[in-house]
C-alpha cells in the first residue's frame, strides 16, 4: 500500500504509466513507451529516462519490458515455450552477458506462502553449472555459462535482510551479474499470472508480494541486477479503489452523482477502511488455482533464463531437465 | 456468484441475515437469532424456521451456529483449544450421537487448491476407529465411537459427483450420521479463517469455495448430515459490491451523490464487470498466509470433532495424535 | 514379509519366477515366459496357467507383463514417452476395452508416505471424462471413453478397508472395468522405479508397499480388474537374505564354507532378526531421490493409461494436460 | 561409503566406537565414554582426545553427545518435550553462549529429498530474532538472544559449495557461534530417527545423507561450530555388511563355516556389489513413514535449540510458535 497515495498499487511500470495517462491524458516527459504484438503476445517497453519521470511514475530510471499473454493460464505448452523464447531474447539483449560471465540467480520470496513462492520455485528449475565448469567440454564453452542460484528466504524466517545475505554471497562468489526473480502485485486482475516483467533497475525496497525491505541493485550489490517479476496478486484494496473509479468514470452512472469531481485520497481511505476493516496490507486477490499457476510460471521464467544463459544446450535437454 | 442477485455472496447464515436486516431494518419472520459472548469468542445461532424465511435468506431451513474469534489468526494455542471445546459441545448438542453410532466424516474440496483444502486437511487429523472396534477395551466402549473418514476429491479430478461417491460409501458402510467439512466463502474479510459454522442442514448444491454441484443432505444420503464449514475466502466481486455500498451509505459522501437511491443490480453488474473483467467467479480474496491458516483451522475443526465423538479419549492423547 | 518362507519378498511375477528357476534350474510346469527386447526396453510376459503353478509362484493365475528400462531413472523424456506407448499397447491388448466402456481408475496407497504414493500421484494425471460425456463431440465418441478416478486412501487414515470403499463406488457407478494402480516391492534394487507391471489378476490381499489387506479383483468387485504396479522399494530384509545367498553362491567364497548346504529358513530368520532387530516389516530400501522418481513414474503410468483409453486425443494434448 | 574400508558407514561417534570395541575388545586410548540413563532416554558422551584416536575412529577430535530414546518414533509428545529439554541443557553446556551472542543456525540438506530434509525443516521452526533486537524489551535482554537462520540448499541445486555460501554470510553477519543441523547416516536401523547427536567439532567433509563435500568448522568459518545431527537412514550396503558379520559371529552358524576367519575387505566388496549392483551409494534404508518422522524430529531439534538460546521465552510461547 502506498501510504500517502490512494491510487491502486502496482509493481508493473506499464500499469504505473497507464494510471498516469488515464489522468493526465497526454505524453509524459521522460517516459517512452514502445508496444509490439506477436500473435497473442504483447510486448511493451517502458523507458524512464529522467528524475522527474522517476518521481511521477514511482519507479527507478531504467527500462521495463512487459511480456503478456492471457493464454498463460491455460496450460498451453506451445504458448509457454513461445514466452520462454521471447523472455530469453529480451534478457540477452538487456543483460549483454559476456561469454565467460558468472551469473548469480536470486529467488526472492517465501516458499511457504504460495503467491510469494514464484522466486524459490523458479530457482529450482535453473540449470546451475558453476560447480561443473571443469567438466564442461570445450565445444560447449561460452554456451554453457557459469550459473549459481539461491532462494535465501524472507526476513521473518531468516532474521536477516535479504540484501545482507546476497551481499555476503556476492562478495564470496563475485558474479558479473545478478538476476533476481520475484512475485509482484498488479493493479489489474487481468495481468495476474499472465505477465512477465524484466527490468534493468534491480529490485526497489518495498516492492513484491511479501513485505520486503530489501533493495537489490547495483548500488547495494556492486554489479548489474536484472529483475524478473510475475504479478501473482492484486491487493484487495486495489479492487475497492478501482470500484470507486469505475463508478465515477462510467458514463451511465453520472446520473447518480452530483458532480464528477474525484474523491480525495482521504475519502478513498475512509471507504477502503470500511470495506476492508482489518488487515489492509495482507489481503490478496488471487485466482483460486494459484498453486498450479505459480508452478507453471516458475517453469516459464526458469526456462527463459536457461535459454538466455545456456544457448548451446539444446532445447530438448532443457525441457527434459525442467520436468 | 448469485447470478440473479448482485448482493455479496456468503455461505454464512449469520451474514445472510446481517445483509437482510441492514436493508429491511426489522425482525424477519421465521428467522430467530441468539448471540452469546464467551471471552473473545462470539457464538451466534440462527434458526430458519419456515419456507418464506428459507427463500429470503437463501439458506435451507435448520439451525446454523457460528463460532467466531479474531484471535484464531494468531497461532494462539489456548484459544484454539477453547474453540475446539466449544465446537465439540455444540456438535454433541446438535448431532445427539447415540452411544454406538457409526459416523462417517467427509472432507470436501480439492487438496491441491489451498483455500479449498480445509476438508481434506481436517480429515487427516480425525481419529478414525471403525477398523479398530474389535480391539477397543470394554471400558472405552461408547466413549470411542466407530468413526471413518474420506476426502473423495472434486468432480474435475474424479469425474464423479461427490454425492455419487458418498452415496456409494454410505450404502456400503451404513453410518448413522454423516459430518461434511468444507471451505466456505464469507461476505466479510473479517470472518475469513476466524469463524466456524455448524449446520444441521447438510450441504446445499453450489455452496463452498470450489464449484461443487453436490448436495449432501438427508434427502440425498438418507441419514442426517451435519455440515461444518470455515470461510477461507471472500469473492473478489464482494469487495467491489461492498465498495459501492460503502460509498452510498457513508454519510460524508452524500455530497457526491445526487440521491441516495440504491444502484440497481444491472448497474452493479456493469461496475463489477469493469473492475474484474475476466474471471469473475474465480478470483478469491485471501490472507497472504492462507497456507498456514488452513493448516491451523484443519487442526481446530478435527480437534472439535474428535472431542465430540470420542469423549473417553483424554485430551492429551488427542493432542498427541494431532501433531 | 512372507512369514513362512524366508526367501526375498517380491510383488513381481518375473522375480518370483527368477527365484524359482535359480533353485529348480528347469522349466516350471504351468509357467510360461516370453521375453522381448525393444531398444533399451525389456518386455517380459509371465503366464501362470494352473493351480500348481499358482501355488509354487505365490501369484494368482493370469498374465503378468513387465516393462523394464534402467534409463527411467534418468529423466529421459523420450524414453518415458516410449514406455507410455508400450504400456498403452499392452493395456489395450489385455483389457480389450469396448468402445463405450466406463472405466474406473483406483490409485491405491497413502499419499503422505512417499514410496507408497504412486497410485494417488498417478490418479491426479488421469484425463477424467465421465462428467463431460454429454459435451464430447460425436467425432471423438469412442476415442474419448468415460473415465473416472479416485485415490481412496488407506485403512489407517479412513477406517475403511479399501475394498469396501471401492465396492460402494462400483455399485453406484457400474464401470465395465477397474484399473488399480499401486506401489510394489521388488526383490532386486535394480528393478526399483525402472519397471512397470501389468496384470489381469487384480490386486491380491497383502501385496503392495503399505500393509494393505484388500483384494481388488473380479471376485470382490464383480468386474475385471487390471493391476498396474511399479516397484518403489525393496524390503530391507531382502538385502540381508540376498547377502546370505550371495555368500554361499559365489564360487570364490566356497573356501570359507564347510559345505554348500543352504541355510535353513529358521537360520535365515535368526540372522535377519539380528541385523534388523526392530521393525522388520517397515524398513524400506529406496533410492535417496525417491520423491522425484515417484513423480516421474506417476506421469508415465498415467500417460500410458490415458493413451490406451483415449486414443482419439492427440498426444500433444495429453502431454499438455499432464504438466 | 568409506571407500577403502568395508565396515558399515556411520556418522555417529558412538557407533564408530561400538564397531571398534567389538573388534578390539578393549579400551581405546584417547577415547573416553560416559553413559547416563534418564528414564527411557540414554545419553552417551564420547570424547576423542588425541590424533591417534581421531585416526582410528575416523572422527575429528572433540566431544560427541548422543541422546537416544526408542519412543521418539511413537509421536509421544511428553517424551519429545523431555528430549528437547535435555538437548537444550547439553547445548548450553557445550556452547557456553554469552549473554549477547549472535547465533547463526544453518539447516543443511536438500528440502526436496525427504531423508535429507531435516535441516531445512528444523530451521523453519527456529525462533529468529536478529531483526527484532531493537524491539525486545529490556527485561528479556539476554534471555532472547540475536538469532538468524538459513537453509542454503545443496551443491546440485545452487552450484555453490555450502561452505562458500556460509562463509559469505558469516563475513557479513559476524555471528559468535554457528549451529549446523544435518541428517546423518547410522550403522544400526535401531538408531534411525530415535537419536540426536551434538558435536563441538562442526561438520566434516563427506558426512551426512547427501553427498556434501563441505566442511563447516572453526577452520573454515573462523567461529566455533556446533553440529546437531539426527540419523535418518542406514546405507543399504550397511545391511549387507552387517549380514556377513552376523553369519560369521553367530555361534550356531559355525557349523556352516570352515573357519571363523573374517572375510577380507575385497571379499566383502564382491558380495555387496553382487547384492546391490547398481547405485551403491544412493540406496537408503528408511522407515516407510520417514516423512512424518522427519517432521517430528525437526520440531524436537528446533525446540531444543530455541530453549537453549532463548531461556526467557516461556515454554508455552515456544510451543505456540512451533505449531
PDB file of C-alpha atoms in Angstrom, chain D residues 51-186:
ATOM      1  CA  UNK D  51      45.215 -37.622  16.986  1.00  0.00           C
ATOM      2  CA  UNK D  52      45.637 -41.389  17.140  1.00  0.00           C
ATOM      3  CA  UNK D  53      42.059 -41.794  18.442  1.00  0.00           C
ATOM      4  CA  UNK D  54      40.910 -39.402  15.719  1.00  0.00           C
ATOM      5  CA  UNK D  55      42.501 -41.650  13.099  1.00  0.00           C
ATOM      6  CA  UNK D  56      41.155 -44.929  14.456  1.00  0.00           C
ATOM      7  CA  UNK D  57      37.655 -43.581  14.997  1.00  0.00           C
ATOM      8  CA  UNK D  58      37.531 -41.687  11.708  1.00  0.00           C
ATOM      9  CA  UNK D  59      36.082 -38.701  13.600  1.00  0.00           C
ATOM     10  CA  UNK D  60      37.591 -35.298  14.470  1.00  0.00           C
ATOM     11  CA  UNK D  61      38.888 -34.690  17.997  1.00  0.00           C
ATOM     12  CA  UNK D  62      36.183 -33.248  20.235  1.00  0.00           C
ATOM     13  CA  UNK D  63      33.066 -34.167  22.185  1.00  0.00           C
ATOM     14  CA  UNK D  64      30.104 -36.055  20.734  1.00  0.00           C
ATOM     15  CA  UNK D  65      26.900 -36.333  22.789  1.00  0.00           C
ATOM     16  CA  UNK D  66      24.212 -38.795  21.749  1.00  0.00           C
ATOM     17  CA  UNK D  67      20.666 -38.580  23.142  1.00  0.00           C
ATOM     18  CA  UNK D  68      18.634 -41.700  22.323  1.00  0.00           C
ATOM     19  CA  UNK D  69      15.053 -42.813  23.002  1.00  0.00           C
ATOM     20  CA  UNK D  70      13.267 -45.524  21.030  1.00  0.00           C
ATOM     21  CA  UNK D  71       9.937 -43.866  21.893  1.00  0.00           C
ATOM     22  CA  UNK D  72      10.705 -40.933  19.592  1.00  0.00           C
ATOM     23  CA  UNK D  73       9.000 -42.823  16.776  1.00  0.00           C
ATOM     24  CA  UNK D  74       5.707 -43.023  18.716  1.00  0.00           C
ATOM     25  CA  UNK D  75       4.530 -39.378  18.484  1.00  0.00           C
ATOM     26  CA  UNK D  76       4.835 -39.258  22.283  1.00  0.00           C
ATOM     27  CA  UNK D  77       4.579 -35.531  22.991  1.00  0.00           C
ATOM     28  CA  UNK D  78       5.852 -35.787  26.573  1.00  0.00           C
ATOM     29  CA  UNK D  79       8.955 -37.709  25.510  1.00  0.00           C
ATOM     30  CA  UNK D  80       9.590 -35.208  22.708  1.00  0.00           C
ATOM     31  CA  UNK D  81       9.470 -32.405  25.267  1.00  0.00           C
ATOM     32  CA  UNK D  82      11.897 -34.290  27.529  1.00  0.00           C
ATOM     33  CA  UNK D  83      14.354 -34.727  24.670  1.00  0.00           C
ATOM     34  CA  UNK D  84      14.061 -31.032  23.764  1.00  0.00           C
ATOM     35  CA  UNK D  85      14.929 -30.143  27.355  1.00  0.00           C
ATOM     36  CA  UNK D  86      17.947 -32.486  27.502  1.00  0.00           C
ATOM     37  CA  UNK D  87      19.151 -31.229  24.127  1.00  0.00           C
ATOM     38  CA  UNK D  88      18.824 -27.641  25.397  1.00  0.00           C
ATOM     39  CA  UNK D  89      20.847 -28.417  28.540  1.00  0.00           C
ATOM     40  CA  UNK D  90      23.633 -30.194  26.674  1.00  0.00           C
ATOM     41  CA  UNK D  91      23.751 -27.462  24.043  1.00  0.00           C
ATOM     42  CA  UNK D  92      24.029 -24.719  26.661  1.00  0.00           C
ATOM     43  CA  UNK D  93      26.842 -26.586  28.373  1.00  0.00           C
ATOM     44  CA  UNK D  94      28.688 -27.291  25.142  1.00  0.00           C
ATOM     45  CA  UNK D  95      28.308 -23.865  23.509  1.00  0.00           C
ATOM     46  CA  UNK D  96      28.628 -21.577  26.552  1.00  0.00           C
ATOM     47  CA  UNK D  97      26.634 -18.839  24.788  1.00  0.00           C
ATOM     48  CA  UNK D  98      27.486 -15.381  26.109  1.00  0.00           C
ATOM     49  CA  UNK D  99      24.592 -13.122  27.074  1.00  0.00           C
ATOM     50  CA  UNK D 100      24.800 -11.068  23.888  1.00  0.00           C
ATOM     51  CA  UNK D 101      25.932 -13.769  21.469  1.00  0.00           C
ATOM     52  CA  UNK D 102      24.788 -13.555  17.858  1.00  0.00           C
ATOM     53  CA  UNK D 103      23.968 -17.079  16.696  1.00  0.00           C
ATOM     54  CA  UNK D 104      23.642 -18.287  13.103  1.00  0.00           C
ATOM     55  CA  UNK D 105      21.762 -21.568  12.506  1.00  0.00           C
ATOM     56  CA  UNK D 106      22.454 -23.454   9.264  1.00  0.00           C
ATOM     57  CA  UNK D 107      19.983 -26.108   8.043  1.00  0.00           C
ATOM     58  CA  UNK D 108      21.993 -28.409   5.768  1.00  0.00           C
ATOM     59  CA  UNK D 109      20.499 -30.777   3.212  1.00  0.00           C
ATOM     60  CA  UNK D 110      18.029 -30.849   0.343  1.00  0.00           C
ATOM     61  CA  UNK D 111      14.470 -29.941   1.298  1.00  0.00           C
ATOM     62  CA  UNK D 112      13.098 -31.895  -1.672  1.00  0.00           C
ATOM     63  CA  UNK D 113      14.725 -35.207  -0.647  1.00  0.00           C
ATOM     64  CA  UNK D 114      12.789 -36.311   2.414  1.00  0.00           C
ATOM     65  CA  UNK D 115      15.510 -38.160   4.374  1.00  0.00           C
ATOM     66  CA  UNK D 116      17.898 -35.254   3.719  1.00  0.00           C
ATOM     67  CA  UNK D 117      15.386 -32.531   4.670  1.00  0.00           C
ATOM     68  CA  UNK D 118      15.866 -32.495   8.454  1.00  0.00           C
ATOM     69  CA  UNK D 119      17.996 -29.342   8.465  1.00  0.00           C
ATOM     70  CA  UNK D 120      15.688 -27.215   6.282  1.00  0.00           C
ATOM     71  CA  UNK D 121      12.634 -28.405   8.247  1.00  0.00           C
ATOM     72  CA  UNK D 122      14.195 -27.636  11.630  1.00  0.00           C
ATOM     73  CA  UNK D 123      15.312 -24.170  10.523  1.00  0.00           C
ATOM     74  CA  UNK D 124      11.688 -23.233   9.770  1.00  0.00           C
ATOM     75  CA  UNK D 125      10.834 -23.803  13.444  1.00  0.00           C
ATOM     76  CA  UNK D 126      13.691 -21.725  14.876  1.00  0.00           C
ATOM     77  CA  UNK D 127      12.598 -18.545  16.696  1.00  0.00           C
ATOM     78  CA  UNK D 128      14.668 -15.978  14.756  1.00  0.00           C
ATOM     79  CA  UNK D 129      15.113 -12.637  16.485  1.00  0.00           C
ATOM     80  CA  UNK D 130      18.088 -10.832  14.986  1.00  0.00           C
ATOM     81  CA  UNK D 131      15.788  -8.486  13.041  1.00  0.00           C
ATOM     82  CA  UNK D 132      13.754  -7.717  16.171  1.00  0.00           C
ATOM     83  CA  UNK D 133      16.582  -6.856  18.591  1.00  0.00           C
ATOM     84  CA  UNK D 134      15.636  -3.170  18.758  1.00  0.00           C
ATOM     85  CA  UNK D 135      12.086  -4.123  19.719  1.00  0.00           C
ATOM     86  CA  UNK D 136      12.956  -6.533  22.540  1.00  0.00           C
ATOM     87  CA  UNK D 137      12.081  -5.153  25.966  1.00  0.00           C
ATOM     88  CA  UNK D 138      14.946  -4.693  28.444  1.00  0.00           C
ATOM     89  CA  UNK D 139      13.737  -7.397  30.839  1.00  0.00           C
ATOM     90  CA  UNK D 140      14.050 -10.006  28.068  1.00  0.00           C
ATOM     91  CA  UNK D 141      17.590  -8.885  27.184  1.00  0.00           C
ATOM     92  CA  UNK D 142      19.971 -11.794  27.481  1.00  0.00           C
ATOM     93  CA  UNK D 143      17.138 -14.290  27.542  1.00  0.00           C
ATOM     94  CA  UNK D 144      16.193 -13.650  23.940  1.00  0.00           C
ATOM     95  CA  UNK D 145      19.436 -13.732  22.031  1.00  0.00           C
ATOM     96  CA  UNK D 146      20.053 -12.500  18.498  1.00  0.00           C
ATOM     97  CA  UNK D 147      19.387 -15.478  16.244  1.00  0.00           C
ATOM     98  CA  UNK D 148      19.337 -15.817  12.492  1.00  0.00           C
ATOM     99  CA  UNK D 149      18.932 -18.928  10.337  1.00  0.00           C
ATOM    100  CA  UNK D 150      19.160 -20.154   6.762  1.00  0.00           C
ATOM    101  CA  UNK D 151      18.818 -23.365   4.755  1.00  0.00           C
ATOM    102  CA  UNK D 152      21.293 -22.670   1.940  1.00  0.00           C
ATOM    103  CA  UNK D 153      20.405 -25.691  -0.236  1.00  0.00           C
ATOM    104  CA  UNK D 154      22.766 -28.270  -1.721  1.00  0.00           C
ATOM    105  CA  UNK D 155      25.502 -28.063  -4.349  1.00  0.00           C
ATOM    106  CA  UNK D 156      23.435 -29.667  -7.118  1.00  0.00           C
ATOM    107  CA  UNK D 157      20.693 -27.038  -6.709  1.00  0.00           C
ATOM    108  CA  UNK D 158      22.788 -23.932  -6.008  1.00  0.00           C
ATOM    109  CA  UNK D 159      26.006 -24.558  -7.931  1.00  0.00           C
ATOM    110  CA  UNK D 160      27.832 -23.273  -4.840  1.00  0.00           C
ATOM    111  CA  UNK D 161      29.584 -25.266  -2.119  1.00  0.00           C
ATOM    112  CA  UNK D 162      27.616 -24.809   1.112  1.00  0.00           C
ATOM    113  CA  UNK D 163      30.796 -23.613   2.787  1.00  0.00           C
ATOM    114  CA  UNK D 164      31.105 -20.769   0.270  1.00  0.00           C
ATOM    115  CA  UNK D 165      27.565 -19.551   0.984  1.00  0.00           C
ATOM    116  CA  UNK D 166      28.022 -19.832   4.733  1.00  0.00           C
ATOM    117  CA  UNK D 167      31.414 -18.103   4.646  1.00  0.00           C
ATOM    118  CA  UNK D 168      29.831 -15.224   2.718  1.00  0.00           C
ATOM    119  CA  UNK D 169      27.034 -14.880   5.270  1.00  0.00           C
ATOM    120  CA  UNK D 170      29.366 -15.258   8.267  1.00  0.00           C
ATOM    121  CA  UNK D 171      31.610 -12.496   6.922  1.00  0.00           C
ATOM    122  CA  UNK D 172      28.585 -10.226   6.622  1.00  0.00           C
ATOM    123  CA  UNK D 173      26.647 -11.108   9.808  1.00  0.00           C
ATOM    124  CA  UNK D 174      29.624 -11.853  12.089  1.00  0.00           C
ATOM    125  CA  UNK D 175      27.970 -14.387  14.404  1.00  0.00           C
ATOM    126  CA  UNK D 176      29.753 -15.563  17.579  1.00  0.00           C
ATOM    127  CA  UNK D 177      28.779 -19.162  17.027  1.00  0.00           C
ATOM    128  CA  UNK D 178      27.303 -21.272  14.216  1.00  0.00           C
ATOM    129  CA  UNK D 179      24.963 -24.234  14.797  1.00  0.00           C
ATOM    130  CA  UNK D 180      24.698 -26.612  11.814  1.00  0.00           C
ATOM    131  CA  UNK D 181      21.776 -29.074  11.641  1.00  0.00           C
ATOM    132  CA  UNK D 182      22.077 -32.102   9.359  1.00  0.00           C
ATOM    133  CA  UNK D 183      20.587 -35.502   8.555  1.00  0.00           C
ATOM    134  CA  UNK D 184      23.034 -38.335   9.272  1.00  0.00           C
ATOM    135  CA  UNK D 185      23.572 -41.982   8.352  1.00  0.00           C
ATOM    136  CA  UNK D 186      23.603 -44.576  11.140  1.00  0.00           C
TER     137      UNK D 186
END
